[in-house]
Structures are given as C-alpha cells and as structure tokens.
Coordinates of C-alpha atoms in Angstrom, one line a residue:
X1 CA -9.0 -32.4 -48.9
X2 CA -5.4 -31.8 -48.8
X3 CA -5.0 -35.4 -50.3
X4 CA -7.7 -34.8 -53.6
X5 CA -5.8 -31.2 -54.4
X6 CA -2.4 -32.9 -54.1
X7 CA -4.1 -35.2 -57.0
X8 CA -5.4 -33.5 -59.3
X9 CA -1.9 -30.7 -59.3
X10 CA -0.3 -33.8 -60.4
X11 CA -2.5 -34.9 -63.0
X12 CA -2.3 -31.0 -64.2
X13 CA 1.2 -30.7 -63.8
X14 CA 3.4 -30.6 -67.1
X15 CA 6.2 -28.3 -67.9
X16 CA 9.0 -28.1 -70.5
X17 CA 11.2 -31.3 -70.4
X18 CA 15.4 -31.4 -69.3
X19 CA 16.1 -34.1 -71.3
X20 CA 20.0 -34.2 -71.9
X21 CA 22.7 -36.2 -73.6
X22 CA 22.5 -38.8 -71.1
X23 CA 19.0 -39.5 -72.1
X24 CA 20.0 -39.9 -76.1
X25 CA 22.8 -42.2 -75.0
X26 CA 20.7 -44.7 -73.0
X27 CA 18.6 -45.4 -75.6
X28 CA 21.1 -44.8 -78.7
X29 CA 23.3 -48.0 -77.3
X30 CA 22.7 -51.1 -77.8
X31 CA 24.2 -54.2 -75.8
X32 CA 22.1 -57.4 -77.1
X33 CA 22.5 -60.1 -75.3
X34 CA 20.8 -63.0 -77.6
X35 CA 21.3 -66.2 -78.2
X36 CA 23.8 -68.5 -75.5
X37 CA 25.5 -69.2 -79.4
X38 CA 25.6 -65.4 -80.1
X39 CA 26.4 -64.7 -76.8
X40 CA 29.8 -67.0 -77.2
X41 CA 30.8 -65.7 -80.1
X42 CA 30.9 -61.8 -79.3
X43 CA 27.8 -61.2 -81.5
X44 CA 29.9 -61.5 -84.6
X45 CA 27.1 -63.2 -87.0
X46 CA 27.0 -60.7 -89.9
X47 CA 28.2 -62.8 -92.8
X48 CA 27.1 -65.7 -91.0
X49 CA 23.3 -66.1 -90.2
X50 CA 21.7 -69.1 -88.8
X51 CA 21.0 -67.4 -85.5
X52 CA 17.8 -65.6 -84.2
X53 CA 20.0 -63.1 -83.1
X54 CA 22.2 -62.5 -85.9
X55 CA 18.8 -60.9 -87.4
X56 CA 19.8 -57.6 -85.4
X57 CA 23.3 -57.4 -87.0
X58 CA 22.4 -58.8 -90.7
X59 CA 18.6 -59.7 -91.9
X60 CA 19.8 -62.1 -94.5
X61 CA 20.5 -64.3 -91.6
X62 CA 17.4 -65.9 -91.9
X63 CA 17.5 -67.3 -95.1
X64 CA 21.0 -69.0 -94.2
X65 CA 18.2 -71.8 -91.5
X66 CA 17.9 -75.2 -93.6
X67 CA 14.9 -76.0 -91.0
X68 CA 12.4 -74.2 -88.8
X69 CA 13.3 -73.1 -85.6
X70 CA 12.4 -72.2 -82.0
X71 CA 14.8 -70.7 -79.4
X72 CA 14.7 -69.1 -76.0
X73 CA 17.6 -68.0 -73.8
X74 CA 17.5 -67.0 -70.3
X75 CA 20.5 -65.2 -68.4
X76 CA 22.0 -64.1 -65.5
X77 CA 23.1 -60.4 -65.1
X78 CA 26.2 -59.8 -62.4
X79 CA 27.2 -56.0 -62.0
X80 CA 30.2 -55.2 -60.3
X81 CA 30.9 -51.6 -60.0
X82 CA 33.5 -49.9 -58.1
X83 CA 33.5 -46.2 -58.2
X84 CA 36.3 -43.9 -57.1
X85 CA 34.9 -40.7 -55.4
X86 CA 36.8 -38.1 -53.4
X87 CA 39.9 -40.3 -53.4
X88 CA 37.6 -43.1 -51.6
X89 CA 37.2 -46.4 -54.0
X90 CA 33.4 -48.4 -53.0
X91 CA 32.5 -51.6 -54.6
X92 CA 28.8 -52.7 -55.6
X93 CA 27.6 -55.8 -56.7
X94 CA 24.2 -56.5 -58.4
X95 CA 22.6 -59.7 -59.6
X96 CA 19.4 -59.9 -61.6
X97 CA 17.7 -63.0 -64.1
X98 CA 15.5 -62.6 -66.7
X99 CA 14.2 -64.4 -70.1
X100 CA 16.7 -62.1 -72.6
X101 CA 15.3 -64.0 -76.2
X102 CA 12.6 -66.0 -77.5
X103 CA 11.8 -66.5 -81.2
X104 CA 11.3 -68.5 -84.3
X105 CA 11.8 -68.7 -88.1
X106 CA 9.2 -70.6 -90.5
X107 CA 11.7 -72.0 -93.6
X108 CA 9.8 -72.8 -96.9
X109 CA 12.2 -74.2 -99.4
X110 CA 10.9 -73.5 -103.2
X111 CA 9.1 -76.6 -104.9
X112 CA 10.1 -75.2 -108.6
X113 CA 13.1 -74.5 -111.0
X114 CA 12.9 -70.8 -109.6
X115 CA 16.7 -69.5 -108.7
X116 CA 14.9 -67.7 -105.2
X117 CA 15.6 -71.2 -103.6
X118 CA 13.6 -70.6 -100.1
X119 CA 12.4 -68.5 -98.2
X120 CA 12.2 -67.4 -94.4
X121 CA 9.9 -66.1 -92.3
X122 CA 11.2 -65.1 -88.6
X123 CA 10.1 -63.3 -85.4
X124 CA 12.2 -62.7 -82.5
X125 CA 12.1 -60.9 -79.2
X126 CA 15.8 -59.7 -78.0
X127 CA 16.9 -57.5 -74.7
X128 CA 18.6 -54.4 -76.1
X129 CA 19.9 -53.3 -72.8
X130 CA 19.3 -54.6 -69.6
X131 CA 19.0 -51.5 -67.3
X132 CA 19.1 -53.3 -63.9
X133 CA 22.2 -51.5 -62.2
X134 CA 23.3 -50.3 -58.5
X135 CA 26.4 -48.0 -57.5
X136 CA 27.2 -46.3 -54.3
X137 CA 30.3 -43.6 -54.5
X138 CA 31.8 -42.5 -51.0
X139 CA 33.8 -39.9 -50.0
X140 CA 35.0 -36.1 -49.4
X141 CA 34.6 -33.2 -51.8
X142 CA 34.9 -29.8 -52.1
X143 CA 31.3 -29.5 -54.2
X144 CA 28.6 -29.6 -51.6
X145 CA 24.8 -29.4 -52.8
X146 CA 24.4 -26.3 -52.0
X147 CA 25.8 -25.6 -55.0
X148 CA 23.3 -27.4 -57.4
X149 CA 20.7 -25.0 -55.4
X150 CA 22.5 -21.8 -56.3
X151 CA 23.1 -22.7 -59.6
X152 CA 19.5 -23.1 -60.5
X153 CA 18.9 -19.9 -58.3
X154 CA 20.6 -17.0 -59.1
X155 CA 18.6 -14.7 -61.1
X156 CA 14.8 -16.5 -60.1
X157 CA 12.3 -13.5 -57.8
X158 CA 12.5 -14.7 -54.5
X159 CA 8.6 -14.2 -54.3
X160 CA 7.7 -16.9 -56.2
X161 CA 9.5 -19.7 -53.8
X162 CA 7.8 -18.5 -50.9
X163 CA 4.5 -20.1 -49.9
X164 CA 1.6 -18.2 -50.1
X165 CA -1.0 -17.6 -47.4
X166 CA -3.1 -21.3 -47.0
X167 CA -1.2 -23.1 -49.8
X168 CA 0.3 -26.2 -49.1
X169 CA 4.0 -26.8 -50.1
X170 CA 3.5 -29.9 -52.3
X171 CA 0.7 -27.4 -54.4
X172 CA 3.7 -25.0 -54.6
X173 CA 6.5 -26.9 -55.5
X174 CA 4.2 -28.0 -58.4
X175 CA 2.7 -24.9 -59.7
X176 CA 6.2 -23.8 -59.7
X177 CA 7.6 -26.4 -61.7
X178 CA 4.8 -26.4 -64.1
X179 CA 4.4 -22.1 -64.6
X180 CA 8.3 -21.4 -63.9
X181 CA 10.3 -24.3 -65.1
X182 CA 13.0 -26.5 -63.6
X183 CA 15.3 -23.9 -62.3
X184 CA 12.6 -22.2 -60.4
X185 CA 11.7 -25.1 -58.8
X186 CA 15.0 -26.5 -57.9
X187 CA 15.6 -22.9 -56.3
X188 CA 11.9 -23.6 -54.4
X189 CA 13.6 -26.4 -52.9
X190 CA 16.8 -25.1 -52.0
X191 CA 15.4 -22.4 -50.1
X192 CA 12.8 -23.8 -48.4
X193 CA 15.1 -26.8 -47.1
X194 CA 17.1 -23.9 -45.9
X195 CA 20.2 -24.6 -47.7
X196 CA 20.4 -21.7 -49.3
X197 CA 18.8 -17.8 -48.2
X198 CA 18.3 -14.3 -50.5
X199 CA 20.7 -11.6 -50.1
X200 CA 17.7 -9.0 -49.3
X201 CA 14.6 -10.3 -47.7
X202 CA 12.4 -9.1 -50.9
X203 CA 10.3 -10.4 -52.6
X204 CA 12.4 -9.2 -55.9
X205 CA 15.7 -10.4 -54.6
X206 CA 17.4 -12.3 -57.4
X207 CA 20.5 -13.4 -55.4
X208 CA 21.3 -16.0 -53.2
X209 CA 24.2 -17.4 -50.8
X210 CA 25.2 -20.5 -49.1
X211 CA 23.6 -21.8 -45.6
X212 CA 26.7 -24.0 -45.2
X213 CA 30.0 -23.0 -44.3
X214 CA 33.0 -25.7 -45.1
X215 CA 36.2 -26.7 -46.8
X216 CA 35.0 -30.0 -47.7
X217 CA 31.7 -32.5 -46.8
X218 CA 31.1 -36.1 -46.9
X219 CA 28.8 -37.1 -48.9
X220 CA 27.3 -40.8 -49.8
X221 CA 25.2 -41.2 -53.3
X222 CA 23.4 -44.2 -54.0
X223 CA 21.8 -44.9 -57.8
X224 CA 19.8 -48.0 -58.6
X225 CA 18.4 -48.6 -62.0
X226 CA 15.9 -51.1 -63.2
X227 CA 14.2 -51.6 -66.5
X228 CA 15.0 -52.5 -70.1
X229 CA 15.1 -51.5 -73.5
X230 CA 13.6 -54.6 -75.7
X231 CA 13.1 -55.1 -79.5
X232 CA 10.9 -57.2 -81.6
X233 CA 12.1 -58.0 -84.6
X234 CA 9.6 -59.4 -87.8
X235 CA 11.6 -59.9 -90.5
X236 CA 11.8 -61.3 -94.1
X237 CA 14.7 -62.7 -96.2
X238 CA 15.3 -65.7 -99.5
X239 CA 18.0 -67.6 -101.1
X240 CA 19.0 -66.5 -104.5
X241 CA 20.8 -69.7 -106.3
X242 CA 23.4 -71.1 -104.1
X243 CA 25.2 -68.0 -103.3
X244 CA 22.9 -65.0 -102.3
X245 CA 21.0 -64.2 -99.3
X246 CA 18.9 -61.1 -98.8
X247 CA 16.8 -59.9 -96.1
X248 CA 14.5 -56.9 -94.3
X249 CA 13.2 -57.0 -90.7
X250 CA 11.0 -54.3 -89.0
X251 CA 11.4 -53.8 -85.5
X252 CA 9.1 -52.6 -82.5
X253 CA 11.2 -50.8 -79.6
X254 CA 9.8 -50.7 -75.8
X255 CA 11.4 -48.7 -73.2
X256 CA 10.8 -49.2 -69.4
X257 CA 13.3 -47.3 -67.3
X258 CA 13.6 -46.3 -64.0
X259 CA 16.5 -44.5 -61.9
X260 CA 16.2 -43.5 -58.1
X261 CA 19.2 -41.9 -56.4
X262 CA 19.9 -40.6 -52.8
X263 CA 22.1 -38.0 -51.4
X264 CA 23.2 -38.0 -47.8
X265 CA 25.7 -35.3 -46.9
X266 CA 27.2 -34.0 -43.7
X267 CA 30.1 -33.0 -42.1
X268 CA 30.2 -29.0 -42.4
X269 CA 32.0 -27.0 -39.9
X270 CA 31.1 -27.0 -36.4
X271 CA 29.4 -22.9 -36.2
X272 CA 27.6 -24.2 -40.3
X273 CA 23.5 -23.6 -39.8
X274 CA 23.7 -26.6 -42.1
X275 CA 24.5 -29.8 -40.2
X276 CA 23.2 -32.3 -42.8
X277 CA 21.3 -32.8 -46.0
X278 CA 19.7 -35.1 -47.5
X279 CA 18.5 -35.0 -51.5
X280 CA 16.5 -37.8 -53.1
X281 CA 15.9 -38.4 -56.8
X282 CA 13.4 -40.1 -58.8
X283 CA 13.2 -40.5 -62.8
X284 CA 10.8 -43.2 -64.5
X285 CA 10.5 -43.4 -68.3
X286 CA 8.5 -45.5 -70.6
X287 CA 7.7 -45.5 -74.4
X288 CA 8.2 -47.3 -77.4
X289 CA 10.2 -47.2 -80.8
X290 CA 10.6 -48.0 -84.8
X291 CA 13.1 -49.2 -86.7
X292 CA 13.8 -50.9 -89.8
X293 CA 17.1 -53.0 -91.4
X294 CA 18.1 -54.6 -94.6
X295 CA 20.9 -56.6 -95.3
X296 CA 22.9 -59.4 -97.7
X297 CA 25.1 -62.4 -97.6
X298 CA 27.0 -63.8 -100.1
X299 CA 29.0 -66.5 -100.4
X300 CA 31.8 -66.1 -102.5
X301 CA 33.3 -69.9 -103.0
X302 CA 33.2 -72.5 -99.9
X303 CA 34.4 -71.2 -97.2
X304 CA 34.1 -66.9 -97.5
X305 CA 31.0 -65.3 -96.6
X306 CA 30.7 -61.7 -96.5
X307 CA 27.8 -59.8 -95.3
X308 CA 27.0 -56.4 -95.5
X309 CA 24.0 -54.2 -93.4
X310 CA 22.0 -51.3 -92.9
X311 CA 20.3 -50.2 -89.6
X312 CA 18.3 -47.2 -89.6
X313 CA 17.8 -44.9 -87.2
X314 CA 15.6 -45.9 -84.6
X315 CA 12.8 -43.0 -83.7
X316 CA 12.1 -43.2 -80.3
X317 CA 8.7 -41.5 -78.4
X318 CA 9.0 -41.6 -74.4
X319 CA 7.5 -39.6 -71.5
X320 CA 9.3 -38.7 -68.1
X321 CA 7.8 -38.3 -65.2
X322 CA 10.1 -37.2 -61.7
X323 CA 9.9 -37.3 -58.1
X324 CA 11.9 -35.5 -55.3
X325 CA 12.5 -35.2 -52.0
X326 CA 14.5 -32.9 -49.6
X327 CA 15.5 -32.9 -46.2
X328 CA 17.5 -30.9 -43.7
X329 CA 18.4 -29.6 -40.0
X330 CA 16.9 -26.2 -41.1
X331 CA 13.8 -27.2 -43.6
X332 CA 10.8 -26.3 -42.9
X333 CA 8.3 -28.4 -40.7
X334 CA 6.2 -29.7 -43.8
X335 CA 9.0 -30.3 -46.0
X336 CA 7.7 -34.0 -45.8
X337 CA 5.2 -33.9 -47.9
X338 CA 7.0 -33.0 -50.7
X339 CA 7.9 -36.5 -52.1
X340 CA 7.8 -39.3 -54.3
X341 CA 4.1 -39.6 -54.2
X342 CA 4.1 -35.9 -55.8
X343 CA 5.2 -36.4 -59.5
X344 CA 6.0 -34.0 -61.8
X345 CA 5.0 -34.9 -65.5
X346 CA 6.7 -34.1 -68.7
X347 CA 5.6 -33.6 -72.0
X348 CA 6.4 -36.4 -74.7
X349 CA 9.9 -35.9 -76.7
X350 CA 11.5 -37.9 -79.2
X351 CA 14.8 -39.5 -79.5
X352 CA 16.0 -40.3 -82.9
X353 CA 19.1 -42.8 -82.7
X354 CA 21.9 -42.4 -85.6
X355 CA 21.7 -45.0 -88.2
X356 CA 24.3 -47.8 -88.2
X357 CA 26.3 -49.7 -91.2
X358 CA 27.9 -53.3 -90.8
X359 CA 30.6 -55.2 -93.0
X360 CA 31.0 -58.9 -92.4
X361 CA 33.2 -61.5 -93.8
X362 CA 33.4 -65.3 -92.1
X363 CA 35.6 -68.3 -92.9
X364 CA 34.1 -71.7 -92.7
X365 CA 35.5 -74.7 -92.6
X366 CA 33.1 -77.7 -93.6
X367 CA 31.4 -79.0 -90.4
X368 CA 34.8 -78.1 -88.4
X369 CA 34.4 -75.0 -87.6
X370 CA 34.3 -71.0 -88.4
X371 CA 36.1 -67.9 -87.7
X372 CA 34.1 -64.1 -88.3
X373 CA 34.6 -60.6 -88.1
X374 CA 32.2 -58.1 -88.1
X375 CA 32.9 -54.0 -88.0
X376 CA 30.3 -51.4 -87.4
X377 CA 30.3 -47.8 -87.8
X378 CA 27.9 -45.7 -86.4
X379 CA 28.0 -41.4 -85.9
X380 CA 26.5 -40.6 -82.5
X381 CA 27.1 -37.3 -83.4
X382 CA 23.7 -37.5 -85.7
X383 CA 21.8 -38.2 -82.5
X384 CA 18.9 -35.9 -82.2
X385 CA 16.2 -34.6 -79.1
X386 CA 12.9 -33.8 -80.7
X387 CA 11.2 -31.5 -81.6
X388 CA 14.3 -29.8 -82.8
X389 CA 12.2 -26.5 -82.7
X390 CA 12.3 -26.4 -79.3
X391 CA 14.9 -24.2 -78.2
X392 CA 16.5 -26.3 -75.1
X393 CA 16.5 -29.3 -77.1
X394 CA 18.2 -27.2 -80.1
X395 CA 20.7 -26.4 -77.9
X396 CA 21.7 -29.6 -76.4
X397 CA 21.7 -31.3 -80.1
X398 CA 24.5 -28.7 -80.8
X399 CA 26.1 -29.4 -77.9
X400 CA 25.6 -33.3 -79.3
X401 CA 27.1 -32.8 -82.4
X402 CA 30.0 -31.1 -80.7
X403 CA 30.3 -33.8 -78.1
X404 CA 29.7 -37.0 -79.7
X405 CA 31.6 -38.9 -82.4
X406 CA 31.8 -41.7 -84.7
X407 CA 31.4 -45.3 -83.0
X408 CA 33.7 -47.9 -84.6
X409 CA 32.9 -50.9 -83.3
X410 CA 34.6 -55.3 -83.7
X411 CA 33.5 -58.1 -83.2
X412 CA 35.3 -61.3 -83.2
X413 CA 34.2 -65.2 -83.0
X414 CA 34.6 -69.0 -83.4
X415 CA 33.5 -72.0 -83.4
X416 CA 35.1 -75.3 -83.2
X417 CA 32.9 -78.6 -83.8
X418 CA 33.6 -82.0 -82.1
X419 CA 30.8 -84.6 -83.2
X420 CA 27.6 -82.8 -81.7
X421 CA 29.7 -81.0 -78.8
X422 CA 30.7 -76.8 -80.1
X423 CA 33.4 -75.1 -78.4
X424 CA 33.1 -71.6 -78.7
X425 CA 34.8 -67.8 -78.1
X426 CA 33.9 -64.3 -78.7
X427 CA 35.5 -60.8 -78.7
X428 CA 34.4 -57.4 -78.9
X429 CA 35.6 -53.7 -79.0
X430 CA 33.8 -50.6 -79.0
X431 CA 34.7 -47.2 -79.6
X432 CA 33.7 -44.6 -76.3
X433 CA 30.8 -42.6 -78.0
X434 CA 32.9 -39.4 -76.9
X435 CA 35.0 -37.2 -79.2
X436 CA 37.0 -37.1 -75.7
X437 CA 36.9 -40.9 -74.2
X438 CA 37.2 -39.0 -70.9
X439 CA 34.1 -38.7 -70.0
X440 CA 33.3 -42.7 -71.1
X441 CA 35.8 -45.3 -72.0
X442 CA 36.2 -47.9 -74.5
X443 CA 34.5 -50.7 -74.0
X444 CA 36.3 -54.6 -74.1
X445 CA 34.9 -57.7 -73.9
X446 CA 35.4 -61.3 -74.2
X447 CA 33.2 -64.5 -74.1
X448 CA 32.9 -68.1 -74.4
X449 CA 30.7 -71.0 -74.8
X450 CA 29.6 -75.0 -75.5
X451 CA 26.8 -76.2 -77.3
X452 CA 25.5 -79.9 -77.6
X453 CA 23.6 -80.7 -80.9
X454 CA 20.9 -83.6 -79.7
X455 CA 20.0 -83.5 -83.9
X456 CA 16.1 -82.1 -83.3
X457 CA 17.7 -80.0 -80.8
X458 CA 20.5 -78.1 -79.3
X459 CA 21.1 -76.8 -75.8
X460 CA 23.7 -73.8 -75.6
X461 CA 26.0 -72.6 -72.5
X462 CA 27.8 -68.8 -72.6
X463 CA 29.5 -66.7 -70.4
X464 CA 30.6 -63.0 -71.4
X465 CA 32.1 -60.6 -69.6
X466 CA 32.6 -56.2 -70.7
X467 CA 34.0 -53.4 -69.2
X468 CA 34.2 -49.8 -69.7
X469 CA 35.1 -46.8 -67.3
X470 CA 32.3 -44.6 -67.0
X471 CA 32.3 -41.0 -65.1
X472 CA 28.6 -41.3 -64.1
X473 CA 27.2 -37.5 -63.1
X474 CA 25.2 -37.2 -60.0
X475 CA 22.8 -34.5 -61.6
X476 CA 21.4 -33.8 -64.9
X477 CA 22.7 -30.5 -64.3
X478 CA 23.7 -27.9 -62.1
X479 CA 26.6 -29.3 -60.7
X480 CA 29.8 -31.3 -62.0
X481 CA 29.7 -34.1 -59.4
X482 CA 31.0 -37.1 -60.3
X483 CA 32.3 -40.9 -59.5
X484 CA 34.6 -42.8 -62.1
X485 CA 32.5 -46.3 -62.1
X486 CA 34.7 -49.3 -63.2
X487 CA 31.8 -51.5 -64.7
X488 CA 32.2 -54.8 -65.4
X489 CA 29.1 -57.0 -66.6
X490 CA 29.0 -60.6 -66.5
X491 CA 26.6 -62.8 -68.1
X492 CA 26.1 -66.4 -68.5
X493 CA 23.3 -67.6 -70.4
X494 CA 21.6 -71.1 -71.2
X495 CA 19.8 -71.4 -74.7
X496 CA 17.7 -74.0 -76.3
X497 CA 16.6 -74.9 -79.4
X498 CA 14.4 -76.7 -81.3
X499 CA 14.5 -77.7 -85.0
X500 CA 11.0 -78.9 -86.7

C-alpha cells in the first residue's frame, strides 16, 4: 500500500518552478561542434559556406555547394576539470563519444537564362552542446549545509514539517513541496535530518538554529552531467548571378539534460550532535525548441566574401522534474525512503534565448587556400524565463538584465591546399556572458585539422581544444558555495563526405 500512495503523490505532485539564471544560460549557449572541416577552422564559415555546418552561422551557405552532399562526423569529448575549493585544487577527467553531425544538401542548378543560378535544398542535424560533464571540488570551509537549511527556514510554521499521525515521510515531503513551495520543503528536510531544530517546540515557531557546532567542515561535492542540447536545421537558399547568395533555415531544438550531485560533509567539533551529513541532488530536464535564421553572401570581386546573418531568438519549452535525498547521524529512522525514486514535478516554463547578429568577410585565394573572420554579437541580457507574469520568474529576469551583458564573440580560420591533402587551423574568442567576468570567464580556443579530397569524397581529421574558468555553485540557491572549475574541453573529430 505504502508503495501505490508513494505513486500516485508523485504523479499529483506539481508546484511552482525555481528555475534561475543558470537554467537560461545552459540552454542560451551554444558550442557546435560540426563538421571535422568546421571543427578545424574555429567555426568561422560565415562568408564562406560550403559546409553543413556553416548553415548555423550563415544560411546562404548552402547555395555556395556546386554538387550534392552527404556528411556525418563523429567525435570524442575529453573534460578535464580542476576545481579549487577551500584552498584544495582536485582534478577530474571525463571521456565520452558520440555521432555530433549528420546531413545533406540537394543542389539543383537552373536549366534557363534566369539570373537565380541554382538552388539548394539542405537538412542537417548538429550537437549544440554536449552536456556530458563530471567535477569533484575538495576541501575545508567555513559554509556548512546547515546553512542552506536555515536559509530556506526562517520564517516557515514549524507544524507543517512535522509528520502527522500515520503519514509516511515520503507523502510529506511531497505534499509539502507541492501545497508550500520549495522553501518549505527544503526546511522539511533540514529538520527532520536533524540538522537544524525550532527555537520553541511549537507548532508556530518560525525560527530555527544550527545542530552543528564548528569553525570549519570538510566537505566533498561530486556533479555529473549527461545529456545534450541538439538542432535540426531545414533550410533553403539560391545563387543570384555570379555574386549573390541568400538563404533561410528553420530549426527544431531538443533538450535532454540531466545533473546529479552529492554532498558528503564531516568533520564538526568533537561535543557537535552533528557528526556528518550527507545531501544528494537530482535535476532531469527535457523539451524542445524553435528557431529560425536568414542570411547573405556576396562576393565582392575574386577573392572577398562577406557574409552577413540573423539568428533569432530561440523559444524554448522544457519541464523539470527533481529528486533528493538526505542523510545524517541524527535523521530520523525512515529518512530512507525519501529518495530519488520520489520525484517532485514541475510545471512547464519557457526559456526564450536573445537573438544573435553575425558579420563575415573571407579571403580566398584560388584553389590555394582561404583565411575568414567572423564576429558575433549577441545581448544575454534580453534573455527571458516565461511566463513573465509569474512573479519569481519576473524577478529573476530583472536580476537577468542586471546580470547579464552583451556577448562579443571571433572566430578565426584557414585553410591551406596541397593537391587533395588540406591543412587546416582555427581560433575562437568569446566574451564571459557576465557584466562581471567574475562569476564566468572568457572563453579561448584553438583548433586544427587535415582533410584528404578522394574527388567523390573527402575524409576530415580535427582536434580543438577551449577553456574558460567557471565558478560553478553548488545550489540553486540558499547558499554561496562554490568551486572555481578550470575547464578545458578537447575534441577530435573524424568527418566524411560524399559528393553525388
């Protein structure tokens, strides 16, 4: 019986969302891997086209094929992370592969006199972001948890986070979450893991102090990610007489994400109830997106392109669900069943992504080689949580705007031709999306590549490497805590190609 009520809270269980800056972030950046040939060349495609990739930077690119295509890319993702926590420095290292690209273009060159010379047809399936990510951070501080606990419960009735007479704890720790909100039920588990305890035994007691007595505690936090954020592009563009290319492209968003994290902490003074703790964290995500792009290319003698494109925003519609799970020397006997089997779920929100503009120019010299630039600009202070009537999500959109800035973002890239063998190199900076690059860093990153044209086909080596400082926050909220994570992502990626 105690199994079939468990069910059915869960099913019933919905409750206003805490869906933060973090969350608009995630799903506002984008970090396209693509082609092994876009890969090489830092992504800088915008005035030059000819790559199923280069549709996400400039639609025109398209129109720039002289045959139909096929391409698929497959790469390897390295993480190295090494986060500085309480003066301690711990390294982490993930690998993961996956199949990052796969598309096409259909070329139909014009029979007639008419000056729109051909035209393209292309589909293409690209990874956005790659979400698959571990980090462990080490070390002493002066923050313990029980301060995320009082946080969230000074001011809640203490009645409420008591059990009631023949109700089971999971049943509680939903009903509150779904009737009294997030606070209420962070407070539920706080006090019932025995971390923290009311100032009068009451059931209207609003106030609350600390089980724990120390100066500082060890603690050891562990957060793996997995997922992705994918797009699949359809997309449109023609030749205009020798010099002109335009293009459009509609693109289908889909989000899978999922982040579990673990708290262990321990070493409180010797007469502390408290002895250790131990505060687990599950968040899975999943929904889908729209966005649309146009762009043009023009040629402006031999060997100057420029490019120029427009990238809407991209409106995002995604549901959360969560999981937790507490432990302690002091918690009660059936803390246990209060776990990641119990899920609490949150009604659907929007994201809606700023909208990004892209200049382009490229050199190209006959069949030796090229050189392009490309510059972006996009305002993450636009960035939006929807519906903007709700009040929490009003409130963190101001905090947005007040947070976030404007992106400015390079690209740089070449290519060098011997015969059929291309040598190739990439780089590209990006602004921290931070009025105050404090909280995240710049981002730098360089890359490199070969390619060998067999004529009906072309096989494509890359490797690129990024790497930004990051302080990543334990908690959406509550509490400050926080490692500096030195990330550096390395890729290399294979490509192939067929021309028909």
């Amino acid at each position: 019986m105690k199994r079939i009520s468990t069910f059915i809270m869960v099913l019933a269980c919905t409750f206003a969302s805490a869906q933060t800056i973090d969350d608009v972030l995630r799903y506002s950046t984008e970090n396209i891997q693509g082609t092994a040939r876009f890969q090489a060349m830092g992504g800088a495609f915008g005035a030059l086209g000819g790559d199923l990739s280069a549709l996400n930077v400039n639609p025109a690119g398209s129109a720039v094929f002289n045959f139909s295509e096929l391409s698929i890319t497959g790469s390897n993702y390295h993480r190295n992370n090494d986060a500085l926590y309480g003066n301690t420095l711990s390294n982490t290292t993930a690998n993961s592969l996956d199949f990052n690209q796969v598309g096409g273009v259909f070329v139909f060159n014009s029979s007639t006199d008419s000056p729109w010379k051909k035209i393209a047809l292309a589909f293409n399936y690209d990874m956005v972001q790659n979400f698959d990510n571990e980090f462990i951070a080490s070390g002493t501080t002066s923050v313990g948890i029980d301060n995320y606990f009082l946080t969230f419960a000074q001011g809640e009735p203490l009645g409420p986070l008591r059990t009631q007479e023949g109700e089971f704890i999971e049943d509680a720790y939903l009903d509150i979450g779904a009737n009294l909100g997030y606070s209420a039920q962070q407070a539920f588990l706080g006090f019932q893991a025995g971390i923290i305890e009311p100032v009068d035994d009451v059931d209207e007691n609003t106030s609350y102090f600390s089980n724990t007595q120390y100066s500082n505690v060890n603690q050891r936090y562990l957060q793996n990610t997995s997922g992705y954020n994918s797009k699949f592009t359809l997309n449109f563009a023609s030749q205009y007489k020798e010099d002109l290319y335009l293009g459009a492209s509609v693109n289908f968003h889909n989000v899978l994400y999922d982040r579990i994290t673990y708290l262990d902490e321990e070493g409180y003074d010797a007469e502390s109830p408290i002895q250790y703790t131990s505060f687990d964290n599950l968040l899975h995500t999943e929904g889908y997106g729209f966005s649309f792009s146009l762009g043009a290319i023009a040629k402006l003698n031999q060997s100057i392109r420029v490019g120029g494109s427009y990238q809407s925003p991209t409106w995002y519609t995604l549901t959360d669900d969560t999981s937790q799970r507490i432990n302690s020397n002091l918690a009660v006997s059936d803390i246990d069943f209060i776990n990641f089997g119990i899920v609490n779920l949150y009604d659907e929100y929007r994201i809606k992504t700023p909208e990004k503009y892209t200049g382009s120019v490229a050199l190209v010299f006959g069949q030796d080689g090229l050189i392009s630039l490309d510059y972006s600009y996009q305002d993450m202070s636009k960035a939006e949580l929807r519906p903007t009537s709700d009040p929490s999500f009003a409130a963190e959109n101001d905090f947005i705007a007040g947070t976030l800035g404007a992106v400015n973002s390079y690209r740089l890239g070449g290519e060098y031709r011997i015969n059929q063998v291309s040598l190739r190199a990439g780089y590209r900076f990006e602004e921290s999306p931070y009025a105050d690059s404090d909280f995240v860093g710049d981002l730098n990153g360089f890359s490199a590549g070969i390619g060998y044209n067999f004529g009906a086909s072309r096989l494509d080596l890359a490797y690129s490497r990024t790497e930004q400082d990051v302080n990543s926050y334990f908690f959406d909220g509550g509490i400050d805590s926080a490692a500096l994570i030195n990330r550096i992502n390395t890729n290399i990626s294979l490509g192939y190609t067929l021309k028909f």
